[in-house]
Short mmCIF file of C-alpha atoms and ligand atoms in Angstrom, two decimals:
data_model
loop_
_atom_site.label_atom_id
_atom_site.label_comp_id
_atom_site.label_asym_id
_atom_site.label_seq_id
_atom_site.Cartn_x
_atom_site.Cartn_y
_atom_site.Cartn_z
CA MET A 1 -9.20 16.86 11.23
CA LEU A 2 -10.30 14.55 8.39
CA PRO A 3 -13.17 15.27 6.43
CA PRO A 4 -15.96 12.18 6.54
CA SER A 5 -15.42 11.84 2.55
CA SER A 6 -11.94 9.98 4.27
CA ARG A 7 -13.74 6.78 5.67
CA TYR A 8 -14.18 3.41 3.44
CA GLN A 9 -16.52 1.65 4.45
CA PHE A 10 -14.32 -1.41 3.36
CA THR A 11 -15.98 -4.38 5.10
CA PRO A 12 -19.53 -4.12 6.50
CA ASP A 13 -17.49 -4.41 9.40
CA LEU A 14 -13.95 -2.34 9.20
CA LYS A 15 -14.38 1.28 8.25
CA ILE A 16 -10.90 2.04 7.20
CA CYS A 17 -9.04 5.23 6.10
CA ARG A 18 -8.25 5.60 2.88
CA LEU A 19 -4.35 7.35 2.89
CA LEU A 20 -3.72 4.14 4.78
CA ASN A 21 0.37 4.97 7.13
CA GLY A 22 3.06 1.76 5.25
CA MET A 23 5.82 0.74 7.87
CA TRP A 24 7.96 -0.96 5.38
CA GLN A 25 9.63 2.18 4.92
CA VAL A 26 10.07 0.58 10.12
CA SER A 27 11.68 -2.35 8.15
CA GLY A 28 15.58 -1.07 8.77
CA ALA A 29 15.75 -0.89 4.75
CA HIS A 30 15.05 2.93 4.77
CA GLY A 31 17.40 4.29 7.33
CA TYR A 32 16.96 3.54 11.02
CA ILE A 33 13.91 3.35 12.99
CA ASP A 34 14.41 3.97 16.76
CA PRO A 35 11.27 1.80 18.07
CA GLU A 36 10.71 4.15 20.98
CA PRO A 37 9.93 7.62 19.01
CA ALA A 38 8.95 6.05 16.01
CA VAL A 39 5.46 4.24 19.14
CA THR A 40 4.52 7.67 20.24
CA GLU A 41 4.09 9.36 16.68
CA MET A 42 2.11 6.15 15.88
CA PHE A 43 -0.45 8.36 18.14
CA ARG A 44 0.03 11.98 15.70
CA TYR A 45 -0.90 9.55 13.31
CA HIS A 46 -3.84 8.02 14.83
CA GLN A 47 -4.79 11.67 16.45
CA ALA A 48 -4.54 13.23 12.96
CA GLY A 49 -7.00 10.34 11.83
CA LEU A 50 -5.22 8.59 10.28
CA THR A 51 -5.66 5.22 11.55
CA THR A 52 -5.70 3.04 9.37
CA TRP A 53 -1.69 1.31 8.98
CA ASP A 54 -0.09 -1.37 5.94
CA LEU A 55 2.23 -4.13 7.33
CA ALA A 56 3.01 -7.11 6.95
CA ASP A 57 5.22 -10.26 9.12
CA HIS A 58 8.52 -9.16 7.35
CA TYR A 59 8.96 -5.62 8.10
CA GLY A 60 11.17 -5.56 10.74
CA PRO A 61 9.31 -4.80 14.11
CA ALA A 62 6.54 -3.04 12.43
CA GLU A 63 4.08 -5.73 13.96
CA ASP A 64 5.56 -5.16 17.15
CA PHE A 65 5.19 -2.04 16.89
CA VAL A 66 1.33 -1.92 16.12
CA GLY A 67 1.12 -4.44 19.78
CA GLU A 68 2.96 -2.12 21.73
CA PHE A 69 0.94 1.04 20.23
CA ARG A 70 -2.78 -0.89 21.01
CA SER A 71 -1.18 -1.76 24.52
CA ARG A 72 -0.95 1.85 25.11
CA PHE A 73 -3.28 3.32 23.28
CA ALA A 74 -5.85 0.96 25.69
CA ALA A 75 -3.72 1.61 28.46
CA ARG A 76 -4.70 6.05 28.06
CA PHE A 77 -8.06 5.53 26.38
CA GLY A 78 -9.47 2.24 27.78
CA ARG A 79 -9.45 -1.34 25.39
CA ASP A 80 -13.45 -0.72 23.90
CA ARG A 81 -10.94 2.92 21.38
CA LEU A 82 -9.03 0.04 20.19
CA ALA A 83 -11.84 -0.19 17.41
CA GLU A 84 -11.08 2.86 15.94
CA MET A 85 -8.20 1.42 14.53
CA GLN A 86 -7.04 -1.42 11.82
CA ALA A 87 -4.63 -3.47 10.94
CA PHE A 88 -4.08 -4.33 8.14
CA THR A 89 -0.60 -7.20 8.08
CA LYS A 90 0.64 -9.30 5.67
CA TRP A 91 2.13 -13.41 5.32
CA VAL A 92 4.99 -13.57 2.59
CA PRO A 93 6.28 -16.75 3.34
CA TYR A 94 9.05 -18.93 1.87
CA PRO A 95 7.52 -20.85 -0.53
CA GLY A 96 8.04 -24.65 1.10
CA PRO A 97 5.50 -26.84 2.47
CA MET A 98 1.87 -25.58 3.48
CA SER A 99 0.36 -27.32 5.94
CA ARG A 100 -1.76 -26.58 7.89
CA GLU A 101 0.42 -26.39 11.16
CA ILE A 102 2.55 -24.40 8.94
CA VAL A 103 0.23 -21.71 8.57
CA GLU A 104 -1.79 -21.59 11.79
CA ARG A 105 1.32 -21.20 13.28
CA ALA A 106 2.66 -17.75 11.20
CA VAL A 107 -0.86 -16.57 11.79
CA ASP A 108 -0.36 -17.30 15.43
CA VAL A 109 2.89 -15.47 15.48
CA SER A 110 1.78 -12.47 13.52
CA ARG A 111 -1.03 -12.62 16.26
CA LYS A 112 1.04 -12.46 19.35
CA ARG A 113 2.98 -9.84 17.45
CA MET A 114 -0.02 -7.39 17.42
CA GLY A 115 -2.00 -8.58 20.77
CA VAL A 116 -4.54 -9.41 19.04
CA GLU A 117 -7.51 -12.52 19.24
CA SER A 118 -7.75 -12.28 15.13
CA LEU A 119 -6.49 -10.24 12.32
CA ASP A 120 -8.46 -7.62 10.75
CA LEU A 121 -7.15 -8.77 7.32
CA LEU A 122 -4.81 -11.21 6.71
CA GLN A 123 -2.72 -10.37 3.17
CA PHE A 124 -0.92 -13.25 1.19
CA HIS A 125 1.97 -12.92 -1.22
CA TRP A 126 3.38 -15.31 -2.96
CA TRP A 127 6.78 -15.43 -4.72
CA ASP A 128 6.27 -18.58 -7.33
CA TYR A 129 2.94 -20.10 -9.15
CA ALA A 130 3.60 -22.31 -10.75
CA ASP A 131 4.49 -23.53 -7.03
CA GLU A 132 0.47 -24.52 -7.13
CA ARG A 133 0.59 -24.79 -2.99
CA TYR A 134 -0.55 -21.23 -2.26
CA ILE A 135 -3.90 -22.47 -2.62
CA THR A 136 -3.43 -24.67 -0.34
CA ALA A 137 -1.63 -22.42 1.93
CA LEU A 138 -4.97 -19.94 1.01
CA ARG A 139 -7.28 -22.69 1.90
CA HIS A 140 -6.48 -23.48 5.56
CA LEU A 141 -6.40 -19.97 6.01
CA SER A 142 -9.73 -19.08 5.19
CA ASP A 143 -10.56 -22.11 7.81
CA LEU A 144 -8.66 -20.07 10.22
CA GLN A 145 -11.06 -17.30 9.05
CA ARG A 146 -13.58 -19.67 9.67
CA ALA A 147 -12.53 -20.95 13.30
CA GLY A 148 -11.71 -17.04 13.78
CA GLN A 149 -8.45 -16.32 14.18
CA ILE A 150 -8.55 -13.64 10.88
CA ARG A 151 -11.55 -10.95 10.12
CA HIS A 152 -10.85 -11.10 6.90
CA LEU A 153 -9.36 -13.07 3.97
CA ALA A 154 -7.14 -10.45 0.64
CA LEU A 155 -3.91 -10.33 -1.21
CA THR A 156 -1.18 -8.36 -2.63
CA ASN A 157 1.00 -8.42 -5.79
CA PHE A 158 -1.94 -11.31 -7.65
CA ASP A 159 -2.31 -10.21 -10.63
CA THR A 160 -6.03 -11.12 -12.85
CA ASP A 161 -5.88 -14.70 -14.25
CA ARG A 162 -4.30 -15.94 -10.13
CA LEU A 163 -6.99 -13.47 -8.55
CA ARG A 164 -9.88 -15.24 -10.35
CA THR A 165 -9.11 -18.98 -10.51
CA ILE A 166 -8.73 -18.54 -6.12
CA VAL A 167 -12.14 -16.48 -6.32
CA GLU A 168 -14.41 -18.76 -8.24
CA GLY A 169 -12.57 -21.68 -7.20
CA GLY A 170 -14.28 -20.45 -3.37
CA ILE A 171 -11.97 -18.03 -1.48
CA PRO A 172 -13.58 -15.95 -0.09
CA ILE A 173 -11.20 -12.34 -0.43
CA VAL A 174 -11.58 -8.73 -0.03
CA SER A 175 -8.68 -7.73 -1.05
CA ASN A 176 -6.01 -6.71 -3.52
CA GLN A 177 -2.60 -4.39 -2.85
CA VAL A 178 -1.03 -3.61 -5.57
CA GLN A 179 0.93 -1.20 -7.03
CA TYR A 180 -0.11 2.19 -8.63
CA SER A 181 0.48 4.88 -9.05
CA ILE A 182 0.45 7.61 -12.25
CA VAL A 183 3.70 5.96 -13.61
CA ASP A 184 2.27 2.91 -13.59
CA ARG A 185 -1.23 2.05 -14.68
CA ARG A 186 -1.15 -1.48 -14.39
CA PRO A 187 -4.48 -1.81 -13.03
CA ALA A 188 -6.29 -0.52 -14.83
CA MET A 189 -5.99 -2.65 -17.50
CA ARG A 190 -7.92 -5.59 -16.13
CA MET A 191 -7.99 -5.78 -12.49
CA ALA A 192 -9.93 -2.77 -12.05
CA GLU A 193 -12.55 -4.50 -13.54
CA PHE A 194 -12.38 -7.40 -12.30
CA CYS A 195 -12.02 -6.84 -8.68
CA ARG A 196 -14.97 -3.97 -9.79
CA GLN A 197 -17.44 -6.25 -11.22
CA GLY A 198 -16.51 -8.57 -8.73
CA GLY A 199 -16.68 -6.57 -5.15
CA ILE A 200 -12.99 -6.54 -4.50
CA LYS A 201 -10.71 -3.65 -3.53
CA LEU A 202 -7.52 -2.90 -4.47
CA LEU A 203 -5.35 -1.61 -1.69
CA ALA A 204 -2.26 0.69 -3.95
CA TYR A 205 1.87 1.12 -2.98
CA GLY A 206 3.84 3.40 -4.77
CA ALA A 207 0.52 6.17 -5.95
CA ILE A 208 3.71 8.53 -4.90
CA LEU A 209 7.18 6.20 -5.94
CA GLY A 210 8.71 6.61 -2.92
CA GLY A 211 8.94 10.36 -2.83
CA LEU A 212 10.09 10.42 -6.26
CA LEU A 213 7.03 12.39 -7.51
CA SER A 214 7.22 15.05 -5.42
CA GLU A 215 9.00 18.58 -6.03
CA LYS A 216 12.17 17.21 -4.64
CA TYR A 217 12.44 16.47 -8.06
CA LEU A 218 11.50 18.45 -9.63
CA GLY A 219 13.87 20.18 -11.93
CA ARG A 220 16.33 17.82 -10.23
CA ARG A 221 18.82 16.00 -13.01
CA GLU A 222 19.26 11.98 -13.30
CA PRO A 223 19.34 10.46 -9.74
CA ARG A 224 22.40 8.54 -9.21
CA ARG A 225 21.51 5.15 -7.30
CA ASP A 226 23.69 5.56 -4.83
CA GLU A 227 22.20 8.86 -4.30
CA LEU A 228 18.60 7.38 -3.64
CA ASN A 229 19.00 6.07 0.12
CA THR A 230 15.90 3.99 0.18
CA ALA A 231 14.80 0.18 -0.97
CA SER A 232 11.65 2.69 -2.56
CA LEU A 233 13.68 5.03 -3.99
CA GLN A 234 15.12 2.48 -5.51
CA LYS A 235 12.42 0.66 -6.93
CA TYR A 236 10.12 3.14 -6.98
CA LYS A 237 13.97 4.73 -9.55
CA GLN A 238 13.44 1.34 -11.90
CA MET A 239 9.91 1.47 -12.40
CA ILE A 240 10.30 5.66 -13.88
CA ASP A 241 13.37 3.44 -16.59
CA ALA A 242 10.81 0.78 -17.11
CA TRP A 243 7.59 4.01 -18.30
CA GLY A 244 10.17 6.24 -20.26
CA GLY A 245 13.47 7.41 -18.61
CA TRP A 246 14.16 10.17 -15.93
CA GLU A 247 13.56 13.25 -18.76
CA LEU A 248 9.69 12.37 -19.84
CA PHE A 249 9.51 11.99 -16.10
CA GLN A 250 10.37 15.76 -15.83
CA GLU A 251 7.26 16.24 -17.74
CA LEU A 252 4.83 14.78 -15.94
CA LEU A 253 6.57 16.11 -12.53
CA ALA A 254 6.24 19.12 -14.31
CA GLN A 255 2.39 18.91 -15.20
CA LEU A 256 1.89 17.53 -12.08
CA LYS A 257 2.79 20.90 -10.83
CA ARG A 258 1.02 23.11 -12.11
CA ILE A 259 -1.97 21.28 -12.01
CA ALA A 260 -0.82 21.37 -8.07
CA ASP A 261 -0.51 24.89 -8.61
CA ARG A 262 -4.50 24.98 -9.72
CA HIS A 263 -5.36 23.48 -6.81
CA GLN A 264 -3.61 25.07 -4.20
CA VAL A 265 -1.75 21.44 -3.35
CA THR A 266 1.47 19.81 -3.79
CA ILE A 267 2.11 17.50 -6.30
CA ALA A 268 2.95 14.09 -3.45
CA ASN A 269 -1.18 15.35 -3.08
CA VAL A 270 -2.72 14.83 -6.90
CA GLY A 271 -0.34 12.08 -7.09
CA ILE A 272 -2.19 10.24 -3.96
CA ARG A 273 -5.34 12.15 -5.51
CA TYR A 274 -5.14 10.73 -8.81
CA VAL A 275 -5.47 6.48 -7.58
CA LEU A 276 -7.75 7.41 -5.10
CA GLU A 277 -9.74 8.45 -7.97
CA GLN A 278 -9.66 5.41 -10.45
CA PRO A 279 -11.88 2.53 -9.42
CA ALA A 280 -12.14 -0.60 -7.50
CA VAL A 281 -9.68 1.95 -5.15
CA ALA A 282 -10.53 1.52 -1.23
CA GLY A 283 -7.52 3.22 -0.46
CA VAL A 284 -3.57 4.51 -0.97
CA ILE A 285 -1.02 3.77 1.15
CA VAL A 286 2.18 5.50 2.35
CA GLY A 287 4.74 4.92 3.57
CA THR A 288 5.94 6.50 7.07
CA ARG A 289 9.24 6.52 8.12
CA LEU A 290 8.31 6.77 12.12
CA GLY A 291 9.96 9.48 13.95
CA LEU A 292 12.73 10.29 10.91
CA SER A 293 10.31 12.45 8.74
CA GLU A 294 6.71 12.35 8.49
CA HIS A 295 4.37 15.14 5.38
CA ILE A 296 0.63 14.69 7.59
CA ALA A 297 -0.68 17.48 7.59
CA ASP A 298 0.96 17.87 4.37
CA ASN A 299 -0.77 14.14 2.99
CA GLN A 300 -4.35 15.01 4.35
CA ARG A 301 -5.41 17.90 2.15
CA VAL A 302 -5.72 15.09 -0.73
CA PHE A 303 -9.01 15.21 0.63
CA ASN A 304 -10.09 18.74 0.88
CA PHE A 305 -9.55 18.56 -3.52
CA ALA A 306 -11.01 16.69 -6.59
CA LEU A 307 -8.17 15.88 -10.16
CA ASP A 308 -11.48 17.58 -12.57
CA PRO A 309 -11.61 16.56 -16.64
CA ALA A 310 -8.84 19.80 -17.92
CA ASP A 311 -6.53 17.94 -15.28
CA TYR A 312 -7.02 13.99 -16.77
CA ILE A 313 -7.00 15.72 -20.01
CA ARG A 314 -2.94 17.60 -19.44
CA LEU A 315 -1.86 14.94 -17.39
CA GLU A 316 -2.71 12.02 -20.92
CA SER A 317 -0.50 14.00 -22.79
CA VAL A 318 2.27 13.27 -20.90
CA LEU A 319 1.47 9.44 -20.10
CA MET A 320 0.53 8.58 -23.50
CA LYS A 321 4.61 9.41 -24.45
CA SER A 322 4.96 6.59 -21.59
CA ARG A 323 6.00 2.58 -23.11
CA ASP A 324 3.46 0.11 -21.70
CA LEU A 325 4.20 -1.20 -18.13
CA LEU A 326 1.68 -4.50 -18.84
CA ALA A 327 3.68 -5.38 -21.52
CA ALA A 328 6.99 -4.57 -20.44
CA ILE A 329 6.28 -6.56 -17.74
CA GLY A 330 3.39 -8.12 -17.12
CA ASP A 331 -0.19 -7.78 -15.04
CA CYS A 332 -0.11 -6.36 -11.28
CA GLY A 333 3.00 -8.09 -8.76
CA ASP A 334 5.13 -10.15 -11.78
CA GLU A 335 7.86 -6.95 -10.79
CA TYR A 336 7.81 -10.29 -8.36
CA ARG A 337 8.36 -12.66 -10.43
N1 NAP B 401 2.99 -5.26 -1.49
C1 NAP B 401 4.06 -4.70 -1.53
O1 NAP B 401 4.55 -5.78 -2.02
C2 NAP B 401 4.32 -3.31 -0.99
C3 NAP B 401 5.10 -3.40 -1.54
C4 NAP B 401 5.26 -1.92 -1.35
C5 NAP B 401 4.34 -0.72 -0.68
N2 NAP B 401 4.62 -1.70 -0.02
C6 NAP B 401 2.94 -1.32 0.74
O2 NAP B 401 2.93 0.86 0.21
C7 NAP B 401 3.44 1.38 1.32
C8 NAP B 401 4.25 2.52 1.12
O3 NAP B 401 5.76 2.21 0.28
P1 NAP B 401 6.22 2.79 -0.72
O4 NAP B 401 7.50 1.94 -1.07
O5 NAP B 401 5.58 2.98 -2.02
O6 NAP B 401 5.90 4.46 -0.74
P2 NAP B 401 5.88 5.70 -0.50
O7 NAP B 401 4.80 5.86 -0.69
O8 NAP B 401 5.76 5.50 -2.00
O9 NAP B 401 6.74 6.26 -0.40
C9 NAP B 401 6.43 6.53 1.07
C10 NAP B 401 7.93 8.05 1.44
O10 NAP B 401 7.77 9.38 0.64
C11 NAP B 401 7.89 11.30 0.84
N3 NAP B 401 6.36 11.23 1.27
C12 NAP B 401 5.32 10.97 1.85
N4 NAP B 401 4.79 12.63 1.91
C13 NAP B 401 4.93 12.94 0.71
C14 NAP B 401 4.43 14.27 0.13
N5 NAP B 401 3.70 14.83 0.47
N6 NAP B 401 5.62 14.78 0.24
C15 NAP B 401 6.63 14.32 -0.72
N7 NAP B 401 7.22 13.81 -0.63
C16 NAP B 401 6.15 12.55 1.29
C17 NAP B 401 8.91 9.74 2.47
O11 NAP B 401 10.18 9.89 2.31
P3 NAP B 401 10.68 10.89 3.48
O12 NAP B 401 11.35 9.78 4.46
O13 NAP B 401 12.27 10.77 2.02
O14 NAP B 401 10.50 11.89 3.26
C18 NAP B 401 8.09 8.47 2.57
O15 NAP B 401 8.40 7.99 3.47
C19 NAP B 401 5.20 0.30 2.33
O16 NAP B 401 4.82 1.23 4.42
C20 NAP B 401 4.23 -0.24 2.45
O17 NAP B 401 3.08 -0.89 3.53
C21 NAP B 401 3.37 -3.02 0.20
#
């Protein structure tokens, strides 16, 4: 079981596990996921203390898996115990009209698929800032929250300037989900401080770069695109290229391995722990290919150690050689626009 430090009071009514299970990996772009073993596997995560799920309307069957899991869980343990799990979904609409009816219909679809009266957290994504209908959508979502269909409203991949505009416009935002890793430290530049001041939490993805930040790739020659068999690996390989390239990444992996050995943990543990220790970060989402692969026991170790100042100095000796991703790509989420 996980230690108390693994739990986090995310909102007054929601205590989450700081290590969230990411469900993009069941979308189909990361290998075929068989629904039956996948839903069965969700019990293992829950029983290990990994009770918080991150998903989206467009992650293939993810919302249906949550609905099925909740239904089986209630049948086995009783409905009262459903409060032990948290499921954070997203709404990622194509830019277009954002009438109340359209917004409400989208929320209804997610509620129905997940089998909930009220969504624990709805994280809103928007593709195009030039189309300001995202503000209209957020106002409707805020109304739906007041009506009880959403418990908490959040964003994903919004930059600091838009986040500020939204919050100052009176829309209550509890978190922003962004890419955050030892390689992609853009959130530390502007976003984290703004969030810290406003009590907004960061949920981080990409902390282990789809699995690239692990012993598996230490000492390995640069993989070709066709050797990277998930959408996640392909995405983060591009990030490594923008950050400084494969050679520098190998230097980073070697340094991480030395740090991991000192703490008797793995490279992935150090990568996740690093992000967990950053200001404003409530949790790190680690993707899980349910029924295909699992790293539960290894990932649980992130709560059993802490990085010390010497580790940070060692890391900085490599990180100082990397490119400035804020300058190269832009603020959080700009890679999507
Ligand atoms: N808001 C957004 O735009 C956005 C974007 C991307 C992701 N996300 C969220 O974040 C989640 C994470 O996705 P991600 O793409 O960032 O992937 P990730 O968490 O960086 O990587 C997941 C993969 O890492 C490997 N892994 C996990 N634990 C490991 C360990 N201890 N040692 C070695 N390898 C390990 C597994 O690979 P194998 O299965 O091959 O073993 C797993 O499939 C998604 O599911 C989603 O919920 C959100």
